[in-house]
Amino acid sequence: MEQYPFPGERACSALAGQAFPPACRAKRSYLPFALALLVPCAWGQYAGSEACRGCHEAQFAAHAKTGHAKALSRSDRKPGEWAFGAGVQAITFVSQADEDSYIEHGLSYYKATKSMALTPGHRSPEGERYRTFDPGAAIFRCFQCHATGPLKLAAGSRIEPSELGVQCESCHGPGAEHATSQRPIKNPKRLSAAELNDACGQCHRKPAAAGADTDWSNPWNARHQPLYLSQSACFRNSKGALSCLTCHAAHTELSRDSASYNRRCAGCHVKPKHRAAVAEQSCVGCHMPSVVPLAIDGRPALRFANHWIGIYSGNSLKPASSTSRRPTSPRP
């Protein structure tokens, strides 16, 4: 069995979100099958991010401060055993209920309001229960995107990640051979824009497949950045050059500096023609407006930038139009 650098590419049918074979659906039948999928194999061993530190100290130190690196932790507070999310916007709690199930708790912590409120998608504070060995492998996929390396099963069918958070090998792939023999390792910068957006989309949601039906009026969908970016005229007209890394640095925390994004936009739109005065407004503020899918007591609890770049009117979640001028390819 091969292990792949990007979560959704793993050969493990459970971790890829596909169904277990029918013969494996009884727990006693598919437990050995699941165990075989979860344990590391001889090829493509993971080394852990500490093995990268000696040669890549600057990248290691910068990445350690990011939300990706803190995407999963063991919780030291109620109600959960695991804390999903870095706390930049929110933290959702998960616990093992028993040998056969995990529970995603119905109350999450929201930083903007400094309060506990219903977890997104939940209807009551009681939480949602997930079977550990459900054919859809939902709970495995949660851990898979918030951790690095193979997942393991400990006593009592307890899920144990190899390394907490989204670390080096989540994007670069298994690095043991690279660390010991300097053999080449995966470098996402060498991927095409479409391949890179697909890679990020393994957890942030891939661009929609041809004919796929997406509810663009649902504000919750705005958090799926690669999906929305793929709809943009900027993306389509960039001739394969516009990717997540065009605007976001791979090893540092998400920038909140609007001037840095203005410079990225100016790399293509050198002399934009505006139909109205824009004063000191940022490019992102107008062309990637914030979407608030959740408010608590009238206060925004979550906020996402709409990555469907365009010209917006009112509170629409879809642009009214796109820029008519075909931009040049982004500068490196």
Short mmCIF file of C-alpha atoms in Angstrom, two decimals:
data_model
loop_
_atom_site.label_atom_id
_atom_site.label_comp_id
_atom_site.label_asym_id
_atom_site.label_seq_id
_atom_site.Cartn_x
_atom_site.Cartn_y
_atom_site.Cartn_z
CA MET A 1 0.00 0.00 0.00
CA GLU A 2 1.36 3.41 -0.94
CA GLN A 3 1.17 6.53 1.18
CA TYR A 4 0.80 9.84 -0.62
CA PRO A 5 1.82 13.34 0.45
CA PHE A 6 -1.65 14.85 0.21
CA PRO A 7 -4.41 13.44 2.42
CA GLY A 8 -7.05 12.77 -0.21
CA GLU A 9 -4.57 10.97 -2.47
CA ARG A 10 -3.86 8.15 -0.05
CA ALA A 11 -4.68 4.69 -1.30
CA CYS A 12 -6.57 4.00 1.91
CA SER A 13 -10.22 3.85 0.87
CA ALA A 14 -11.39 4.79 4.35
CA LEU A 15 -9.22 7.90 4.57
CA ALA A 16 -10.14 8.96 1.04
CA GLY A 17 -13.77 9.03 2.09
CA GLN A 18 -14.80 6.02 0.02
CA ALA A 19 -16.84 3.13 1.34
CA PHE A 20 -15.35 0.02 2.88
CA PRO A 21 -15.93 -3.12 0.81
CA PRO A 22 -19.31 -4.72 1.64
CA ALA A 23 -17.63 -7.75 3.18
CA CYS A 24 -15.87 -5.49 5.68
CA ARG A 25 -18.87 -3.63 7.02
CA ALA A 26 -19.36 -5.79 10.07
CA LYS A 27 -16.92 -4.57 12.68
CA ARG A 28 -15.33 -7.96 13.22
CA SER A 29 -14.75 -8.21 9.45
CA TYR A 30 -13.35 -4.81 8.61
CA LEU A 31 -11.31 -4.10 11.75
CA PRO A 32 -8.24 -5.98 10.40
CA PHE A 33 -8.79 -4.25 7.05
CA ALA A 34 -8.89 -0.81 8.70
CA LEU A 35 -5.83 -1.57 10.82
CA ALA A 36 -3.88 -2.51 7.71
CA LEU A 37 -4.79 0.83 6.17
CA LEU A 38 -3.89 2.93 9.19
CA VAL A 39 -0.46 1.61 10.17
CA PRO A 40 2.65 2.96 8.40
CA CYS A 41 4.07 0.88 5.58
CA ALA A 42 7.68 0.19 4.74
CA TRP A 43 7.69 2.56 1.78
CA GLY A 44 7.41 6.30 2.32
CA GLN A 45 8.07 6.54 6.06
CA TYR A 46 7.25 9.79 7.84
CA ALA A 47 10.06 11.37 9.84
CA GLY A 48 8.21 14.05 11.81
CA SER A 49 8.79 17.79 11.54
CA GLU A 50 11.66 17.78 14.06
CA ALA A 51 13.72 15.87 11.48
CA CYS A 52 13.29 18.84 9.11
CA ARG A 53 14.37 21.42 11.67
CA GLY A 54 18.13 20.90 11.45
CA CYS A 55 18.37 21.98 7.81
CA HIS A 56 15.28 24.21 7.57
CA GLU A 57 15.35 26.13 10.84
CA ALA A 58 13.84 29.36 9.45
CA GLN A 59 10.90 27.59 7.80
CA PHE A 60 10.36 25.40 10.87
CA ALA A 61 10.30 28.37 13.25
CA ALA A 62 7.95 30.42 11.05
CA HIS A 63 5.56 27.54 10.42
CA ALA A 64 5.36 26.66 14.13
CA LYS A 65 3.55 29.98 14.70
CA THR A 66 0.86 29.36 12.07
CA GLY A 67 -2.70 28.21 12.45
CA HIS A 68 -1.91 25.16 10.33
CA ALA A 69 0.69 23.97 12.85
CA LYS A 70 -1.87 24.34 15.67
CA ALA A 71 -4.81 22.80 13.83
CA LEU A 72 -5.14 19.94 16.34
CA SER A 73 -4.24 19.64 20.01
CA ARG A 74 -5.16 17.60 23.04
CA SER A 75 -7.72 19.60 24.95
CA ASP A 76 -7.08 20.60 28.54
CA ARG A 77 -10.56 22.05 28.94
CA LYS A 78 -14.12 20.80 28.81
CA PRO A 79 -16.04 19.60 26.95
CA GLY A 80 -13.65 17.71 24.68
CA GLU A 81 -10.67 15.38 24.54
CA TRP A 82 -9.43 16.90 21.26
CA ALA A 83 -9.45 20.55 20.15
CA PHE A 84 -9.88 20.98 16.39
CA GLY A 85 -8.80 24.40 15.13
CA ALA A 86 -6.04 26.80 16.12
CA GLY A 87 -8.40 29.24 17.80
CA VAL A 88 -7.79 31.97 15.22
CA GLN A 89 -11.54 31.91 14.63
CA ALA A 90 -12.96 28.95 16.54
CA ILE A 91 -12.26 25.63 18.26
CA THR A 92 -14.49 22.57 17.98
CA PHE A 93 -14.17 19.76 20.51
CA VAL A 94 -14.17 16.01 19.82
CA SER A 95 -14.06 13.07 22.24
CA GLN A 96 -14.15 9.31 22.03
CA ALA A 97 -17.54 8.27 23.39
CA ASP A 98 -16.84 4.54 23.46
CA GLU A 99 -14.98 1.89 21.48
CA ASP A 100 -17.43 2.21 18.60
CA SER A 101 -17.93 5.96 18.30
CA TYR A 102 -16.64 9.52 18.60
CA ILE A 103 -18.69 12.60 19.39
CA GLU A 104 -18.29 16.07 17.92
CA HIS A 105 -19.52 18.28 20.74
CA GLY A 106 -22.42 20.60 20.05
CA LEU A 107 -20.77 23.70 21.52
CA SER A 108 -17.68 25.34 20.00
CA TYR A 109 -15.60 28.26 21.23
CA TYR A 110 -15.65 31.41 19.07
CA LYS A 111 -12.79 33.85 19.52
CA ALA A 112 -14.56 36.90 18.06
CA THR A 113 -17.34 36.73 20.65
CA LYS A 114 -15.26 34.99 23.36
CA SER A 115 -18.15 32.63 23.95
CA MET A 116 -19.40 29.09 23.46
CA ALA A 117 -22.18 28.58 20.92
CA LEU A 118 -23.57 25.90 18.63
CA THR A 119 -21.00 24.11 16.50
CA PRO A 120 -21.49 24.81 12.77
CA GLY A 121 -24.00 22.38 11.29
CA HIS A 122 -25.41 21.34 14.68
CA ARG A 123 -29.00 21.82 15.77
CA SER A 124 -28.55 21.20 19.49
CA PRO A 125 -25.76 21.32 22.11
CA GLU A 126 -25.91 17.53 22.47
CA GLY A 127 -23.42 16.99 19.65
CA GLU A 128 -23.15 14.59 16.73
CA ARG A 129 -22.01 10.99 17.10
CA TYR A 130 -19.78 9.35 14.47
CA ARG A 131 -19.18 5.61 14.29
CA THR A 132 -15.46 4.94 14.48
CA PHE A 133 -15.64 2.46 11.62
CA ASP A 134 -18.38 4.08 9.60
CA PRO A 135 -17.96 3.25 5.88
CA GLY A 136 -17.75 6.98 5.13
CA ALA A 137 -14.82 7.32 7.57
CA ALA A 138 -15.96 10.81 8.60
CA ILE A 139 -14.07 10.93 11.90
CA PHE A 140 -10.89 9.60 10.28
CA ARG A 141 -11.07 12.37 7.68
CA CYS A 142 -11.37 14.99 10.44
CA PHE A 143 -8.16 13.75 12.06
CA GLN A 144 -6.53 13.26 8.67
CA CYS A 145 -6.85 16.94 7.72
CA HIS A 146 -5.86 18.29 11.13
CA ALA A 147 -2.85 16.01 11.68
CA THR A 148 0.22 14.77 9.79
CA GLY A 149 1.28 11.25 8.89
CA PRO A 150 -0.56 7.94 9.24
CA LEU A 151 -3.32 7.57 11.80
CA LYS A 152 -2.97 4.67 14.22
CA LEU A 153 -5.46 2.73 16.31
CA ALA A 154 -4.56 2.24 19.96
CA ALA A 155 -6.29 0.06 22.55
CA GLY A 156 -10.05 0.49 22.61
CA SER A 157 -10.08 1.64 18.96
CA ARG A 158 -8.69 5.01 20.01
CA ILE A 159 -7.42 7.12 17.10
CA GLU A 160 -3.84 8.33 17.59
CA PRO A 161 -2.32 10.79 15.08
CA SER A 162 1.38 10.45 14.27
CA GLU A 163 1.90 14.21 14.65
CA LEU A 164 -0.53 16.91 15.70
CA GLY A 165 -1.30 19.78 13.34
CA VAL A 166 -0.61 20.34 9.65
CA GLN A 167 3.17 19.98 9.60
CA CYS A 168 5.93 19.71 6.96
CA GLU A 169 5.02 16.29 5.59
CA SER A 170 1.37 17.17 5.07
CA CYS A 171 2.47 19.08 1.98
CA HIS A 172 5.92 17.65 1.22
CA GLY A 173 5.05 14.00 1.75
CA PRO A 174 6.91 11.31 3.74
CA GLY A 175 10.39 12.66 4.48
CA ALA A 176 12.39 9.91 6.19
CA GLU A 177 14.46 9.08 3.11
CA HIS A 178 15.04 12.76 2.37
CA ALA A 179 16.20 13.38 5.95
CA THR A 180 18.67 10.48 5.96
CA SER A 181 19.94 10.40 2.37
CA GLN A 182 18.95 13.80 0.92
CA ARG A 183 16.84 12.12 -1.74
CA PRO A 184 14.49 14.63 -3.43
CA ILE A 185 11.22 15.33 -1.68
CA LYS A 186 7.93 16.70 -2.99
CA ASN A 187 7.96 20.47 -3.46
CA PRO A 188 4.49 21.99 -3.95
CA LYS A 189 6.04 25.03 -5.67
CA ARG A 190 6.78 22.77 -8.65
CA LEU A 191 3.10 21.92 -9.08
CA SER A 192 0.93 23.71 -11.59
CA ALA A 193 -1.64 26.13 -10.18
CA ALA A 194 -4.46 23.63 -10.78
CA GLU A 195 -2.49 20.82 -9.09
CA LEU A 196 -1.61 23.03 -6.14
CA ASN A 197 -5.19 24.19 -5.67
CA ASP A 198 -6.28 20.55 -5.80
CA ALA A 199 -3.67 19.71 -3.15
CA CYS A 200 -4.88 22.46 -0.81
CA GLY A 201 -8.41 21.45 -1.71
CA GLN A 202 -7.92 18.00 -0.19
CA CYS A 203 -8.88 19.72 3.06
CA HIS A 204 -10.09 23.17 1.96
CA ARG A 205 -12.41 21.65 -0.69
CA LYS A 206 -11.39 21.04 -4.29
CA PRO A 207 -12.68 23.05 -7.26
CA ALA A 208 -16.06 21.75 -8.35
CA ALA A 209 -16.09 18.92 -10.86
CA ALA A 210 -17.77 19.54 -14.19
CA GLY A 211 -21.52 19.46 -13.71
CA ALA A 212 -21.29 19.55 -9.90
CA ASP A 213 -24.08 21.43 -8.17
CA THR A 214 -22.91 24.00 -5.60
CA ASP A 215 -25.23 26.27 -3.65
CA TRP A 216 -23.46 29.59 -4.16
CA SER A 217 -26.08 31.37 -2.05
CA ASN A 218 -25.07 29.41 1.07
CA PRO A 219 -22.61 31.59 3.04
CA TRP A 220 -21.04 28.50 4.65
CA ASN A 221 -19.64 27.46 1.27
CA ALA A 222 -17.47 30.60 1.14
CA ARG A 223 -15.02 28.89 3.49
CA HIS A 224 -14.04 26.51 0.67
CA GLN A 225 -11.41 28.76 -0.87
CA PRO A 226 -10.13 26.60 -3.79
CA LEU A 227 -13.72 25.95 -4.86
CA TYR A 228 -14.51 29.66 -5.07
CA LEU A 229 -11.15 30.69 -6.53
CA SER A 230 -11.69 28.28 -9.43
CA GLN A 231 -14.78 30.28 -10.47
CA SER A 232 -12.88 33.57 -10.75
CA ALA A 233 -12.07 35.21 -14.07
CA CYS A 234 -8.68 36.02 -12.52
CA PHE A 235 -8.02 32.30 -12.10
CA ARG A 236 -9.35 31.28 -15.52
CA ASN A 237 -7.50 34.05 -17.37
CA SER A 238 -4.17 33.54 -15.60
CA LYS A 239 -3.28 30.67 -17.95
CA GLY A 240 -2.63 28.36 -15.04
CA ALA A 241 -0.48 30.78 -13.04
CA LEU A 242 -2.81 31.85 -10.21
CA SER A 243 -2.68 29.53 -7.20
CA CYS A 244 -3.01 29.63 -3.42
CA LEU A 245 0.73 30.42 -3.18
CA THR A 246 0.36 33.48 -5.42
CA CYS A 247 -1.02 35.38 -2.43
CA HIS A 248 -0.26 33.18 0.59
CA ALA A 249 3.21 32.27 1.89
CA ALA A 250 3.49 28.56 2.61
CA HIS A 251 5.49 28.71 5.84
CA THR A 252 4.18 31.84 7.58
CA GLU A 253 0.97 32.88 9.26
CA LEU A 254 -1.83 34.25 7.12
CA SER A 255 -1.12 37.91 6.38
CA ARG A 256 -3.70 40.48 7.51
CA ASP A 257 -1.90 43.31 5.70
CA SER A 258 -4.15 44.59 2.90
CA ALA A 259 -1.20 46.39 1.27
CA SER A 260 0.53 43.06 0.60
CA TYR A 261 -2.53 41.79 -1.26
CA ASN A 262 -2.82 45.06 -3.18
CA ARG A 263 0.70 44.48 -4.47
CA ARG A 264 -0.25 40.98 -5.62
CA CYS A 265 -3.26 42.34 -7.50
CA ALA A 266 -1.09 45.05 -9.07
CA GLY A 267 1.15 42.32 -10.47
CA CYS A 268 -1.59 41.67 -13.06
CA HIS A 269 -3.88 44.71 -12.87
CA VAL A 270 -1.25 47.40 -13.37
CA LYS A 271 -3.63 50.30 -14.11
CA PRO A 272 -7.15 49.21 -13.17
CA LYS A 273 -10.01 51.42 -14.34
CA HIS A 274 -12.62 51.90 -11.63
CA ARG A 275 -16.14 53.08 -12.36
CA ALA A 276 -16.35 54.82 -8.99
CA ALA A 277 -13.91 56.47 -6.61
CA VAL A 278 -12.20 53.86 -4.45
CA ALA A 279 -10.33 56.23 -2.11
CA GLU A 280 -8.17 54.16 0.26
CA GLN A 281 -10.14 50.93 -0.02
CA SER A 282 -8.17 47.75 -0.52
CA CYS A 283 -8.53 45.45 -3.51
CA VAL A 284 -9.60 42.56 -1.28
CA GLY A 285 -12.15 44.67 0.58
CA CYS A 286 -14.09 45.28 -2.65
CA HIS A 287 -13.31 42.29 -4.86
CA MET A 288 -13.11 39.55 -2.18
CA PRO A 289 -15.66 40.81 0.37
CA SER A 290 -15.98 39.21 3.78
CA VAL A 291 -18.71 36.64 4.30
CA VAL A 292 -20.17 36.14 7.79
CA PRO A 293 -21.89 32.73 7.93
CA LEU A 294 -22.45 32.86 11.69
CA ALA A 295 -23.39 35.67 14.08
CA ILE A 296 -23.94 35.36 17.84
CA ASP A 297 -26.17 37.94 19.50
CA GLY A 298 -25.80 40.11 16.42
CA ARG A 299 -21.98 39.96 16.46
CA PRO A 300 -20.00 38.23 13.68
CA ALA A 301 -18.56 34.99 15.05
CA LEU A 302 -16.91 33.71 11.88
CA ARG A 303 -15.63 35.61 8.87
CA PHE A 304 -14.21 34.36 5.56
CA ALA A 305 -12.87 36.18 2.50
CA ASN A 306 -14.88 35.30 -0.59
CA HIS A 307 -12.29 33.86 -3.00
CA TRP A 308 -14.57 34.24 -6.03
CA ILE A 309 -12.75 37.39 -7.12
CA GLY A 310 -14.99 39.83 -8.96
CA ILE A 311 -17.09 42.99 -8.91
CA TYR A 312 -19.80 42.75 -6.26
CA SER A 313 -23.08 44.53 -5.79
CA GLY A 314 -24.90 44.70 -2.47
CA ASN A 315 -24.71 41.60 -0.28
CA SER A 316 -24.57 39.07 -3.10
CA LEU A 317 -22.26 36.07 -2.61
CA LYS A 318 -21.63 35.92 -6.37
CA PRO A 319 -19.97 38.74 -8.31
CA ALA A 320 -22.20 40.80 -10.56
CA SER A 321 -19.45 40.78 -13.18
CA SER A 322 -15.75 40.18 -13.64
CA THR A 323 -13.06 42.49 -14.89
CA SER A 324 -13.31 42.81 -18.67
CA ARG A 325 -9.61 43.28 -19.26
CA ARG A 326 -7.67 40.04 -19.52
CA PRO A 327 -4.79 40.38 -17.03
CA THR A 328 -1.26 39.31 -17.68
CA SER A 329 0.19 36.31 -15.85
CA PRO A 330 1.06 36.98 -12.19
CA ARG A 331 4.59 38.05 -11.46
CA PRO A 332 6.62 35.55 -9.44
#
